[in-house]
Short mmCIF file of C-alpha atoms in Angstrom, two decimals:
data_model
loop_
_atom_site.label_atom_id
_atom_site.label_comp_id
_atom_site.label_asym_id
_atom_site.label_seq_id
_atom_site.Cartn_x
_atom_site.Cartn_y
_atom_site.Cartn_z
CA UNK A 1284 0.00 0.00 0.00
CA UNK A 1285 1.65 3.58 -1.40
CA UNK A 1286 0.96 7.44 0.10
CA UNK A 1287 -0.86 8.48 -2.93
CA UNK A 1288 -1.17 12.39 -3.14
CA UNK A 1289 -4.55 13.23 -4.96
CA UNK A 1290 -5.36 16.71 -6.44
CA UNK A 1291 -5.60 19.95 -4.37
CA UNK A 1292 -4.22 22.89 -5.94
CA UNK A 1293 -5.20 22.81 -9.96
CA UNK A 1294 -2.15 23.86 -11.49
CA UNK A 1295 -3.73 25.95 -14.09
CA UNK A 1296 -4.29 28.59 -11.36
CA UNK A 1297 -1.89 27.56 -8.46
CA UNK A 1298 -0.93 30.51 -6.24
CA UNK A 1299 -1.81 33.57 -8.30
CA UNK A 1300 -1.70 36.81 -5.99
CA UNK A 1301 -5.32 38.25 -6.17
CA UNK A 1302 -5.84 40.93 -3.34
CA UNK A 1303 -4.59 42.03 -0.26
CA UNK A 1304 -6.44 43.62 2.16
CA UNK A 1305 -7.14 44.46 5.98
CA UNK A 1306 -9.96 42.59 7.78
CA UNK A 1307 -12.11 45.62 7.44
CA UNK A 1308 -11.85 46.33 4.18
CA UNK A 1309 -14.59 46.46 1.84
CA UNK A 1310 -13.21 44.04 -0.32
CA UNK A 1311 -13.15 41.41 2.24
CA UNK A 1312 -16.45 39.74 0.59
CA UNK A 1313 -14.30 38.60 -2.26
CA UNK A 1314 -12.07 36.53 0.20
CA UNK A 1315 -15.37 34.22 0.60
CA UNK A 1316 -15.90 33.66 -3.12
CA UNK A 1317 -14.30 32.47 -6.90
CA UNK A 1318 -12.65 35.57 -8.25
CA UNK A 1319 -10.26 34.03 -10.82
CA UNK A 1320 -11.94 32.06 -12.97
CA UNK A 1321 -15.75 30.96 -14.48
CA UNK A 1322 -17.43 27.89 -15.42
CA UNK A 1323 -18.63 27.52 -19.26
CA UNK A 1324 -21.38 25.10 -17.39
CA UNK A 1325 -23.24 24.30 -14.44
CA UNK A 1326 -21.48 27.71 -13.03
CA UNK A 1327 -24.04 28.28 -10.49
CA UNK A 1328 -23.49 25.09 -9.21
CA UNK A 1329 -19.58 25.62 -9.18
CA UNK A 1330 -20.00 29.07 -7.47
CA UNK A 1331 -21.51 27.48 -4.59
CA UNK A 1332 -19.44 24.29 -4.61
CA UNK A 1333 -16.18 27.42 -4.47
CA UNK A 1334 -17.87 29.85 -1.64
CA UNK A 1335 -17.33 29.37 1.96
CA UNK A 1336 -18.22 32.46 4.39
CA UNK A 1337 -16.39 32.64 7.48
CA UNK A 1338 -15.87 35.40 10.52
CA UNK A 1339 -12.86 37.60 9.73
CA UNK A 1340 -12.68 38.90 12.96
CA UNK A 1341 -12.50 35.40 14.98
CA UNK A 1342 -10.20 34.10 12.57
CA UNK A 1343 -7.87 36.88 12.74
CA UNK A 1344 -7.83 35.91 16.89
CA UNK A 1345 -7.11 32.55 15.54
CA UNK A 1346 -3.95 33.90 13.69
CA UNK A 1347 -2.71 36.33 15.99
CA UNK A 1348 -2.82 33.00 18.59
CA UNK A 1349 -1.24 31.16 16.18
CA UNK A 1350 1.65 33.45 15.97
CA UNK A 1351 2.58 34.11 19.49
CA UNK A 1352 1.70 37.77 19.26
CA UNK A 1353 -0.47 39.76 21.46
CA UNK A 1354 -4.31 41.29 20.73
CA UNK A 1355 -4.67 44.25 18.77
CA UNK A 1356 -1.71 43.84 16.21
CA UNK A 1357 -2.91 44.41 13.07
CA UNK A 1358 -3.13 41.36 10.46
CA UNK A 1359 -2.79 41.67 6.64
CA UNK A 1360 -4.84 38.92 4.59
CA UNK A 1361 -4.31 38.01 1.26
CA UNK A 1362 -5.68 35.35 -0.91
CA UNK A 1363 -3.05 33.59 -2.74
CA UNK A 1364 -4.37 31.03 -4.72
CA UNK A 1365 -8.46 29.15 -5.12
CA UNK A 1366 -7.94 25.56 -5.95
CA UNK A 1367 -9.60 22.34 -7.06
CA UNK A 1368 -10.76 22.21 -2.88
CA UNK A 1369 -9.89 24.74 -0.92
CA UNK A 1370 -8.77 28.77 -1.11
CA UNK A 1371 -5.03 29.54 0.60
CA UNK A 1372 -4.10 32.96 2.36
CA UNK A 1373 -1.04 34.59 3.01
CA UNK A 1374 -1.36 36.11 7.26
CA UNK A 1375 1.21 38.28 8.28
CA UNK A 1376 1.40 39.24 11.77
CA UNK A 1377 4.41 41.72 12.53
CA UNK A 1378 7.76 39.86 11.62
CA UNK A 1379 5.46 36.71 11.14
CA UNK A 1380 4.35 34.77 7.62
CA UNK A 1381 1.75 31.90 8.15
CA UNK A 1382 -0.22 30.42 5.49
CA UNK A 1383 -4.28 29.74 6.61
CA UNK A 1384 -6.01 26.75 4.20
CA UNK A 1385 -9.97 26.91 4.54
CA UNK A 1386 -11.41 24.07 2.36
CA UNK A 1387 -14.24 24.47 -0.38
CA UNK A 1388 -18.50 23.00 0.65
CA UNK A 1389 -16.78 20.24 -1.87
CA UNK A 1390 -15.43 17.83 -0.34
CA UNK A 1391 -16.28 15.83 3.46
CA UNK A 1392 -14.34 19.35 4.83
CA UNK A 1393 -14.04 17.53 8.31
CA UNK A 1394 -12.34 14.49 6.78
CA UNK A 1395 -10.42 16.56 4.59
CA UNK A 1396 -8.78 18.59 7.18
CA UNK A 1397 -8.61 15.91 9.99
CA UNK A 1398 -6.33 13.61 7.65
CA UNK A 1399 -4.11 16.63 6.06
CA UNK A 1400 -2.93 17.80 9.55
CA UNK A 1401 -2.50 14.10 10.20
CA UNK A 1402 -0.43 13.40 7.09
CA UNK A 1403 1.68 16.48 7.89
CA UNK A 1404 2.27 15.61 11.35
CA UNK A 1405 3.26 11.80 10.28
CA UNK A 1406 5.52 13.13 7.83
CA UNK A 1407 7.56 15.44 10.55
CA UNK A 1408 8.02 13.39 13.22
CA UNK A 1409 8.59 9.76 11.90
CA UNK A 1410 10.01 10.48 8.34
CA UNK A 1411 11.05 13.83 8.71
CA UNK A 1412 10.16 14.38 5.41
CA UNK A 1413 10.16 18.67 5.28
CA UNK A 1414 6.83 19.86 5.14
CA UNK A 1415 4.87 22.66 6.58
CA UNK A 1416 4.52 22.95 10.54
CA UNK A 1417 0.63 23.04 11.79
CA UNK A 1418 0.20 25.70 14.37
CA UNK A 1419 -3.57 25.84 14.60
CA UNK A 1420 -6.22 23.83 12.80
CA UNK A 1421 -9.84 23.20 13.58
CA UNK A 1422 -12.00 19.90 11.47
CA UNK A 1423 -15.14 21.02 12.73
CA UNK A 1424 -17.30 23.98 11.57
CA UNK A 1425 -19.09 24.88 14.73
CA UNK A 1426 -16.13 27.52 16.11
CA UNK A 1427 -15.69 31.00 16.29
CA UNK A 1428 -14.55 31.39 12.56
CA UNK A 1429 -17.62 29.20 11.36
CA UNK A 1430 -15.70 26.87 8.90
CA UNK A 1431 -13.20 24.15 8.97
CA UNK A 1432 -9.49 25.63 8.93
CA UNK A 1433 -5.32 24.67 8.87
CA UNK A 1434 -2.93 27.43 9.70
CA UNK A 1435 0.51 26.51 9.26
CA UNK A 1436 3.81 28.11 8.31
CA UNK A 1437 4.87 29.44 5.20
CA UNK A 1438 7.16 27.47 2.96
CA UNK A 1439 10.49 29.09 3.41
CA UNK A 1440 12.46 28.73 0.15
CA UNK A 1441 11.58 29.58 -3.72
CA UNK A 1442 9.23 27.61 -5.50
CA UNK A 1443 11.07 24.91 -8.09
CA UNK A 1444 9.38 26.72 -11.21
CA UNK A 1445 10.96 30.04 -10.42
CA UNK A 1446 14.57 28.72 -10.38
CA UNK A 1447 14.52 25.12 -12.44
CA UNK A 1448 15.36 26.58 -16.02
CA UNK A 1449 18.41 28.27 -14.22
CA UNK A 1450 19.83 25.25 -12.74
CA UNK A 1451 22.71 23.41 -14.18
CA UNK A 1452 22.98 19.75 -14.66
CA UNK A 1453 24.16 18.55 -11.57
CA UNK A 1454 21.84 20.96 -9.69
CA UNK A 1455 19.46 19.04 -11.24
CA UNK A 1456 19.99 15.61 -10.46
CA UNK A 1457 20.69 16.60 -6.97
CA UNK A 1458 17.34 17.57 -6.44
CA UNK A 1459 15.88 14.73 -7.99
CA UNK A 1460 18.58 12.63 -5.95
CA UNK A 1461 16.64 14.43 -2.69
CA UNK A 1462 12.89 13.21 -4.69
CA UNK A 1463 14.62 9.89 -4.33
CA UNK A 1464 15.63 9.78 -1.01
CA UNK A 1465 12.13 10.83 0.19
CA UNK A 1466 10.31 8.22 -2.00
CA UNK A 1467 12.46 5.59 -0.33
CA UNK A 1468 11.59 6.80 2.87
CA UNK A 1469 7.72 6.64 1.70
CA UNK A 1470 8.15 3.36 0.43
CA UNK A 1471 9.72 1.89 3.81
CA UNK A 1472 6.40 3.08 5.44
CA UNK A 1473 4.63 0.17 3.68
CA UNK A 1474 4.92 -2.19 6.68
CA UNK A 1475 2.76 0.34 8.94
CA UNK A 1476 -0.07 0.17 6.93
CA UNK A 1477 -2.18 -2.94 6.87
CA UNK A 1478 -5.37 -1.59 4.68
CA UNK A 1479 -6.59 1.30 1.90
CA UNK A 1480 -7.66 4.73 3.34
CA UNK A 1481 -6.78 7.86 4.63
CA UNK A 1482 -4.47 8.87 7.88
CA UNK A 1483 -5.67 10.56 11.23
CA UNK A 1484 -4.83 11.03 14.67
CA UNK A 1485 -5.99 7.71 16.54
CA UNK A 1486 -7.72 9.93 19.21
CA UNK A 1487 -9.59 11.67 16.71
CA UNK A 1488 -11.30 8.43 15.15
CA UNK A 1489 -14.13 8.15 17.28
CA UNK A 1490 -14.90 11.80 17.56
CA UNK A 1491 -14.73 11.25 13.52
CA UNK A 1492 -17.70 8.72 13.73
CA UNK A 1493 -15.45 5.99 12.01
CA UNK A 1494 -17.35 2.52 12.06
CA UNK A 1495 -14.09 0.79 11.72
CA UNK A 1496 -10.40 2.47 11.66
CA UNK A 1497 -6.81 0.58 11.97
CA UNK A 1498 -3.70 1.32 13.43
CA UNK A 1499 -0.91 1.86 11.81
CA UNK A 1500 2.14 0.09 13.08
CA UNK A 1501 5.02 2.10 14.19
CA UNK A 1502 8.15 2.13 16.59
CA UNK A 1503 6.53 5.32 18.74
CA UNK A 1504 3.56 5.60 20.88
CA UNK A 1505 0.58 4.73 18.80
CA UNK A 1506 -0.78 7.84 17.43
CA UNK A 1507 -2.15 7.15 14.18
CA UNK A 1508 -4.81 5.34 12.11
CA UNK A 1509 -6.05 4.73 8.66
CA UNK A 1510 -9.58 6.00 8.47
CA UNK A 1511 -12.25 5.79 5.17
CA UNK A 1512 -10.56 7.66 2.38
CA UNK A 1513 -10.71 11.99 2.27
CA UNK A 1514 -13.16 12.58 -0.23
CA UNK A 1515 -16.30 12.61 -1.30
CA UNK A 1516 -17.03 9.59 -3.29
CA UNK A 1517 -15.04 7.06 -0.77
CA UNK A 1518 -16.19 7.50 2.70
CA UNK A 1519 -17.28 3.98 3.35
CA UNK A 1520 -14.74 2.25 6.05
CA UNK A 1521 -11.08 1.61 4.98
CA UNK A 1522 -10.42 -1.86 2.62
CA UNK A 1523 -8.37 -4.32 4.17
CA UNK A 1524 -5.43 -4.81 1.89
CA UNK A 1525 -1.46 -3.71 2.18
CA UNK A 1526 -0.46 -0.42 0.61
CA UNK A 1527 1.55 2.43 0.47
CA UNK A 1528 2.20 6.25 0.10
CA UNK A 1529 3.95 8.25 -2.34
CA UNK A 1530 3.93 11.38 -1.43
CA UNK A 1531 2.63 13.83 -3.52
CA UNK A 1532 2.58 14.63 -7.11
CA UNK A 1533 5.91 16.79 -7.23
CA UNK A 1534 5.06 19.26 -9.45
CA UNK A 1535 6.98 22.87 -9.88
CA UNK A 1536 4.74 24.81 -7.55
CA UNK A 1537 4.95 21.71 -4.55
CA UNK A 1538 8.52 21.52 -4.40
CA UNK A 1539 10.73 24.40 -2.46
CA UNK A 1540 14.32 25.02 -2.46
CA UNK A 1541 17.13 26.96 -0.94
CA UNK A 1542 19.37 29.14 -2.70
CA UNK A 1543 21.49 26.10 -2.67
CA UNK A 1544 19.11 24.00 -4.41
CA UNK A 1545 18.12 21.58 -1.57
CA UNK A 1546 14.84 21.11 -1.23
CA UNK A 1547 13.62 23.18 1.86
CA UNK A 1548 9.33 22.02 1.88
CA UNK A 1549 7.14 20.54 -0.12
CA UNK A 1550 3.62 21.42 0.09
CA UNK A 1551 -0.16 20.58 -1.03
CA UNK A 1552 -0.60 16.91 0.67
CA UNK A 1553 -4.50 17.82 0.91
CA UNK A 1554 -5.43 14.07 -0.58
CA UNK A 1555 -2.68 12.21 0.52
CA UNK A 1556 -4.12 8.42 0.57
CA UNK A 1557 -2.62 4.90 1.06
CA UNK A 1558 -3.73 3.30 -1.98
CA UNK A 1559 -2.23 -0.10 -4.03
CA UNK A 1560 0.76 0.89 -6.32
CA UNK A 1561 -0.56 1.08 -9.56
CA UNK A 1562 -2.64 3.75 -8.02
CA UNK A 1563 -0.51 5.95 -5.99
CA UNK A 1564 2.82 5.66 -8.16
CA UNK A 1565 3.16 9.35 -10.76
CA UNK A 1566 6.56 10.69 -12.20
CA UNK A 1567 7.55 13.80 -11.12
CA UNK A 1568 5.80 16.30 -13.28
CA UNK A 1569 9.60 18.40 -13.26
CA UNK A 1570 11.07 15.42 -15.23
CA UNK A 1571 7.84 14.03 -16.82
CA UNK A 1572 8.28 13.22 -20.93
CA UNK A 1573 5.52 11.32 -22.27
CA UNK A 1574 7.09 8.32 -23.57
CA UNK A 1575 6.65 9.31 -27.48
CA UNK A 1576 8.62 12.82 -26.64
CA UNK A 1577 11.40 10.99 -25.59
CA UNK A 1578 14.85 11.90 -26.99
CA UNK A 1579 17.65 9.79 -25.59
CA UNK A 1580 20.17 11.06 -28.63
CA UNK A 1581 20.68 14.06 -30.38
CA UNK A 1582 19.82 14.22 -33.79
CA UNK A 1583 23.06 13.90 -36.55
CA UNK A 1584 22.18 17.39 -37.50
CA UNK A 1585 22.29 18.71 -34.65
CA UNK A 1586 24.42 21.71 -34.75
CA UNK A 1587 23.50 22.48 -38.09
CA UNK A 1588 19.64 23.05 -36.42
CA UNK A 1589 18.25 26.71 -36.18
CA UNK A 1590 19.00 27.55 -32.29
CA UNK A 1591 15.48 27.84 -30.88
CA UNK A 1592 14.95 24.08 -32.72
CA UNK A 1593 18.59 23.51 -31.06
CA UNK A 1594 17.16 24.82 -27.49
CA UNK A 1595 13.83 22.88 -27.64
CA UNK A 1596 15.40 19.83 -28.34
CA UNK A 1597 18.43 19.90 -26.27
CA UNK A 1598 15.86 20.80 -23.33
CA UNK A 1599 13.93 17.55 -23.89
CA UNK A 1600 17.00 16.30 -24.05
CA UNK A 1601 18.39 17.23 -20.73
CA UNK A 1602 14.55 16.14 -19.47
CA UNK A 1603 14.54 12.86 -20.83
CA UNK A 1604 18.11 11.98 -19.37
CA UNK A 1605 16.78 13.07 -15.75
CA UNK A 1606 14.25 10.88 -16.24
CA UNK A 1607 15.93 8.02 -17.65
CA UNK A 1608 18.38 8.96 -14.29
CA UNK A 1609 15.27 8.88 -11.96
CA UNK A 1610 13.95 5.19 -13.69
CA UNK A 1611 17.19 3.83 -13.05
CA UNK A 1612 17.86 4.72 -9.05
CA UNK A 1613 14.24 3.23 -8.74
CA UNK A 1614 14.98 -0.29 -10.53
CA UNK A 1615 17.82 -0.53 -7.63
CA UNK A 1616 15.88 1.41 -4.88
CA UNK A 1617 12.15 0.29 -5.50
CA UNK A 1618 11.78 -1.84 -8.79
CA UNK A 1619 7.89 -1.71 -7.82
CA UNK A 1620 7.75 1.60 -8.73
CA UNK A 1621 9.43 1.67 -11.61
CA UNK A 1622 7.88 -1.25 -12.91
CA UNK A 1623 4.59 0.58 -12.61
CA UNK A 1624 5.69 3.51 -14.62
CA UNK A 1625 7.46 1.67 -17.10
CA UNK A 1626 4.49 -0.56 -17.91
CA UNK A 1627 3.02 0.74 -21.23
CA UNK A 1628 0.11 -1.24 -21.22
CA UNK A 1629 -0.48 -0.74 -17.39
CA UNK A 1630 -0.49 3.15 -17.75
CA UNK A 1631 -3.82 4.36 -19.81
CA UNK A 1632 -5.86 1.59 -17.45
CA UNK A 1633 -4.36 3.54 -14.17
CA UNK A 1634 -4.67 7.11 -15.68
CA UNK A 1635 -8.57 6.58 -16.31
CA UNK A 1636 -9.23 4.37 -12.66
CA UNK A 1637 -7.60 8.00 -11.47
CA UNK A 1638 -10.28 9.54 -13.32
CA UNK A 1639 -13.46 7.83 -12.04
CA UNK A 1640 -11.81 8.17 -8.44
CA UNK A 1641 -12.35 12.11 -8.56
CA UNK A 1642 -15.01 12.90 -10.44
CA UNK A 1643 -18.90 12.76 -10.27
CA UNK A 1644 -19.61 9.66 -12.51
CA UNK A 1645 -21.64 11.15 -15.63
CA UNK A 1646 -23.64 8.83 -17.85
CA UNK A 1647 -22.95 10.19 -21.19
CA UNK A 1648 -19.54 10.33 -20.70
CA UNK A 1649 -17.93 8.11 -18.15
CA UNK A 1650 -20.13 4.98 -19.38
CA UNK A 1651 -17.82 5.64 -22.51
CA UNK A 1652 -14.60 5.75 -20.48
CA UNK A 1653 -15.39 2.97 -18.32
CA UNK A 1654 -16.31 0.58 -21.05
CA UNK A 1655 -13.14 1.77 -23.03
CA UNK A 1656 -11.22 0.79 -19.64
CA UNK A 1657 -12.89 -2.42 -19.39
CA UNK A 1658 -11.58 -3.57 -22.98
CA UNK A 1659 -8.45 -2.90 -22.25
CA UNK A 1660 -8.37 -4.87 -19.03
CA UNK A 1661 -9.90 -7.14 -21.61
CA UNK A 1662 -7.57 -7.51 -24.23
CA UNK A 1663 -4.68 -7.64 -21.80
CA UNK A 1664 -5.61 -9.56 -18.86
CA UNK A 1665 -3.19 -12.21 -19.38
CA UNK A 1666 -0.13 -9.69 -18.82
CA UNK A 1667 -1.83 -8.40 -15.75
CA UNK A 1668 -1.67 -11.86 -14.49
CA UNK A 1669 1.63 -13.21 -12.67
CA UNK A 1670 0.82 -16.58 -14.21
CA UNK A 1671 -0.12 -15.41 -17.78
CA UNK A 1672 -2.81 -16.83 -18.21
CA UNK A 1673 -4.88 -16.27 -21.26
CA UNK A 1674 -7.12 -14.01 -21.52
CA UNK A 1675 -10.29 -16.06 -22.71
CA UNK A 1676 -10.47 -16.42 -18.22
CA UNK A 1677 -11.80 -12.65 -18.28
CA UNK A 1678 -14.95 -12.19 -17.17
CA UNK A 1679 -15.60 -9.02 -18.91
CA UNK A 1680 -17.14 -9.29 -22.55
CA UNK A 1681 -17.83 -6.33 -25.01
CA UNK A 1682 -18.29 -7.73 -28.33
CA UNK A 1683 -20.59 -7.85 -31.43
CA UNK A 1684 -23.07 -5.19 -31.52
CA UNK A 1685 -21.89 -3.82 -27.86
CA UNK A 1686 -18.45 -3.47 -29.44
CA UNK A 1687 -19.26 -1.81 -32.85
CA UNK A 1688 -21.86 0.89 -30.65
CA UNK A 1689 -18.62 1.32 -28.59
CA UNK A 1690 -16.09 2.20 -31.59
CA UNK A 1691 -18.71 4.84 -33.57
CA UNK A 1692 -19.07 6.77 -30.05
CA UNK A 1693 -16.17 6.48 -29.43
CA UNK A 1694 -14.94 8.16 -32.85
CA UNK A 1695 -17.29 10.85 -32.07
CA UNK A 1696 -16.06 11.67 -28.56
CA UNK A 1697 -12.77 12.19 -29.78
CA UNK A 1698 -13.81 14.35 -32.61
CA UNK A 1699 -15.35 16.63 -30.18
CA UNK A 1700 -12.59 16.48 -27.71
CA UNK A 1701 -10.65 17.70 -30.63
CA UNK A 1702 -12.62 20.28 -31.83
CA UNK A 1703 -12.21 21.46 -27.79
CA UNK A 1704 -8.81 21.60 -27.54
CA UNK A 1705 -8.28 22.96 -31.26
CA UNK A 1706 -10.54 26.19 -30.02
CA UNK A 1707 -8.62 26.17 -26.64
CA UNK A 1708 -11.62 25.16 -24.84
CA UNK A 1709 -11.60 23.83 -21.24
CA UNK A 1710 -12.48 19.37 -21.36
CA UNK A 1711 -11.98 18.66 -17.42
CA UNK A 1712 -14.93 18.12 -15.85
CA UNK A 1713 -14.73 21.19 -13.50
CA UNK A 1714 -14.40 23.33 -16.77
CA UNK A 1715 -12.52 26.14 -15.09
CA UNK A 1716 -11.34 29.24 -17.27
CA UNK A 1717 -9.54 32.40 -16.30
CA UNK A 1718 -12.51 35.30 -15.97
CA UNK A 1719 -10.60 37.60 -18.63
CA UNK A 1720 -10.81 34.69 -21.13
CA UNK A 1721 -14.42 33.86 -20.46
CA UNK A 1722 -16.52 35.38 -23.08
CA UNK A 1723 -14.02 34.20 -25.84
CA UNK A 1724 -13.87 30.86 -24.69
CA UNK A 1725 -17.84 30.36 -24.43
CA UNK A 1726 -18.27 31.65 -28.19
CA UNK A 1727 -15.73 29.14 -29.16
CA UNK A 1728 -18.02 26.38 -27.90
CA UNK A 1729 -20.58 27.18 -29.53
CA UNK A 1730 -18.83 27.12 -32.53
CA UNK A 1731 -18.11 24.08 -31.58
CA UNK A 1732 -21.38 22.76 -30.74
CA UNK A 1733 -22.92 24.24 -33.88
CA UNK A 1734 -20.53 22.44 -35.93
CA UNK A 1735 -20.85 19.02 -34.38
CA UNK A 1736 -24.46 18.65 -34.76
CA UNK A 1737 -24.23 20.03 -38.55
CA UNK A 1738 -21.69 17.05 -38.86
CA UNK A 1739 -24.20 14.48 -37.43
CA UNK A 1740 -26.04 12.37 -39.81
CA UNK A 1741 -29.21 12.03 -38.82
CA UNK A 1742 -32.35 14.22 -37.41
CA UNK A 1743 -32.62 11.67 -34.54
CA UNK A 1744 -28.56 11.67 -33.51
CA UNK A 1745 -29.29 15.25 -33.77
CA UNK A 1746 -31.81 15.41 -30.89
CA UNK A 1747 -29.75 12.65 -29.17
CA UNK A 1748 -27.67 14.98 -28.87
CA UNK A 1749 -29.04 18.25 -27.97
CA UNK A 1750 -30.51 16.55 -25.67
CA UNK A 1751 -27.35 15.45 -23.63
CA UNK A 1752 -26.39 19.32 -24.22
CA UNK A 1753 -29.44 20.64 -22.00
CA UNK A 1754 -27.92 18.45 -18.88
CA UNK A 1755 -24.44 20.31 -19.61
CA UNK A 1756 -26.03 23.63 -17.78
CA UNK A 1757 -24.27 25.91 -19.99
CA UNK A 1758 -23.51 29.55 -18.78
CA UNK A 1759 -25.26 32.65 -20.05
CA UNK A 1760 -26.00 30.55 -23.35
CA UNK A 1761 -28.43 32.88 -24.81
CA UNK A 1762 -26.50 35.82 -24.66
CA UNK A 1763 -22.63 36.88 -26.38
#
């Protein structure tokens, strides 16, 4: 069983600086609500799913507590970033910096909260893994402040996205030789846990209502459990089975670093689970190359190139070798792990599973996905199996008609997935687009839209289809 880090701060609009003002500003509304970005549909929904209203004043008590400091210091509050979950401020009291995380009405808030301060905690004291330090937190919204709440310190460092492209070679590898050592350290946890599920503090379990909740096995005073997994479409009680964690998804935002390039904190572990491999196992997205972008040789013609083709490919270059340097510390450190990324055939089954974990299941659209899953499973069952058996033993069947239904919608929903992306339009289920790039982005889909159901054959796929449009909720469709 593998620390899995799930989503929690979309990187499409990770830690943009939006406002900064006192508690008694007039402004202070907007703290409660989306101000980045809209929804091409079901925006009403989304703006409600995004708003949570809380007390200024009692929270700024909260922070000033947090900080050591006495009453009547004044507090400056500034939303840095609104993500998939949750909203994060910047608090500074005096000399201090702390960082406050209030979660979205979008997730089990309580669960949420209860497991990241767990996670964080965990991290600290038994791996000392660097990660933020929790000074106040509350998983319950019946305080003072009137919402669930994590205040912690800030991240001392710069992020990895502001310095990687000026980092030489052997900077480089010497951060991902720090990725490694964690991920080992992650890995060794996989004795402590004996089932799937999220981690808590023991004592809070029953206060939690858990039905069922296990320890997990460690050298120190028992202090922690695995719980029913953080979010909102897994909260029955934890599945017995062995797993581990793998920390986060290391992207450039998540990963700090001194101005020697050592990795000071990494952040975001909001949706840390202990999952089974295949599931919790990702590349670094700082060295990810998708496996057809790979270049493991310079072309013969290298030199002869025009430079900003030279550049480009002598960056993927330089990413594909730190790669290839990662894979090959994890065959000797933790060939699990690398046999899970390296498995071709493995990896489109795992990156859909990932799909249907987090999102709403959606008939018209999912039942496509899922079925397209299930015949792959299909077709290569007998290389999932450590006896190879053939794959006439799977249960699953899609054939005949089923199958030939399958391959025409299937045609179809990735002609309109590329008509999407070709107008730079938003296909993620949450739909999020900047606000300044709204308007241009909603005439594009309709473009779209009109297009597709010219292309259609038939009156009757016609109304098929405009009739799976009315249950998309679109925003402000009638007007430009």
């Amino acid at each position: 069983m593998w620390f899995s880090r799930r989503r929690l701060l979309s990187v499409r609009h990770s830690f943009h600086k939006l406002q900064t003002t006192r508690f008694n500003s007039s402004l202070t509304s907007d703290l409660f609500f989306p101000t980045t970005g809209r929804w091409p549909w079901n925006e009403r929904r989304k703006r409600q799913e995004h708003t949570q209203k809380f007390d200024l004043r009692a929270l700024e008590h909260v922070i000033i507590k947090a900080a050591g400091s006495t009453a009547g210091i004044t507090v400056r509050f500034e939303k840095l970033a609104e993500g998939a979950s949750n909203k994060v401020f910047l608090a500074v009291v005096g000399e201090r910096r702390l960082i406050v995380k209030i979660p979205d009405p979008v997730d089990p808030r309580c669960l949420v909260t209860a497991s990241e301060v767990a996670t964080l905690e965990f991290l600290r004291s038994e791996l000392e893994v660097p990660v933020p330090k929790v000074f106040s937190w509350s998983d319950n919204s019946d305080n003072p402040v009137g919402c669930e709440y994590i205040i912690m310190e800030e991240a001392q460092g710069r992020a990895l996205n502001t310095v990687w492209s000026h980092l030489e070679i052997p900077e480089k590898l010497a951060i991902v030789d720090e990725v490694l050592s964690i991920q080992r350290r992650l890995v060794a946890t996989k004795p402590m846990f004996s089932v799937y599920g999220s981690l808590y503090f023991l004592d809070d379990a029953a206060k939690l209502g858990f039905s069922r909740h296990f320890s997990v096995i460690s050298t120190s005073t028992p202090t922690y459990c695995i719980g029913p997994l953080a979010h909102q479409h897994f909260i029955e009680p934890a599945l017995t089975a062995s797993g581990v964690n793998c920390g986060p998804y290391l992207h450039f935002g998540n990963l700090f670093v001194s101005p020697e390039g050592k990795i000071t904190c990494i952040v975001n572990w909001q949706g840390t689970d202990i999952l089974p491999l295949f599931l919790a196992v990702r590349m670094p997205q700082f060295i990810d190359v998708e496996r057809d972008a790979l270049l493991l040789e310079l072309p013969e013609n290298f030199s002869a190139m025009p430079e900003a083709k030279r550049l480009e490919l002598w960056e993927r270059y330089r990413q594909s070798m730190l790669q290839q340097y990662y894979l090959a510390d994890l065959r000797k450190s933790a060939p699990d792990l690398a046999a899970v990324l390296e498995d071709e055939e493995l990896s489109p089954i795992r990156k859909q599973v990932e799909v249907f974990a987090r999102i709403p299941f959606r008939q018209d659209v999912e039942a496509l996905l899922l079925r397209e899953t299930l015949l792959r499973i299909q077709r290569h069952l007998s290389g999932f199996l450590r006896d190879g058996n053939d794959a006439e033993q799977c249960p699953i069947k899609i054939e005949g008609d089923e199958l030939t239904k399958h391959q025409k919608d299937g045609r179809r929903y990735n002609e309109f997935q590329d008509l999407l992306k070709a107008r730079n339009i938003p296909v993620a289920e949450e739909g999020w687009v900047p606000s300044d790039e709204f308007t241009e982005r909603k005439d594009n889909l309709k473009s779209v839209i009109e297009e597709t159901v010219e292309s259609l054959e038939s009156e009757q796929e016609r109304l098929e289809f405009n009739d799976r449009l009315r249950h998309w909720n679109l925003t402000d469709w009638e007007t430009t």
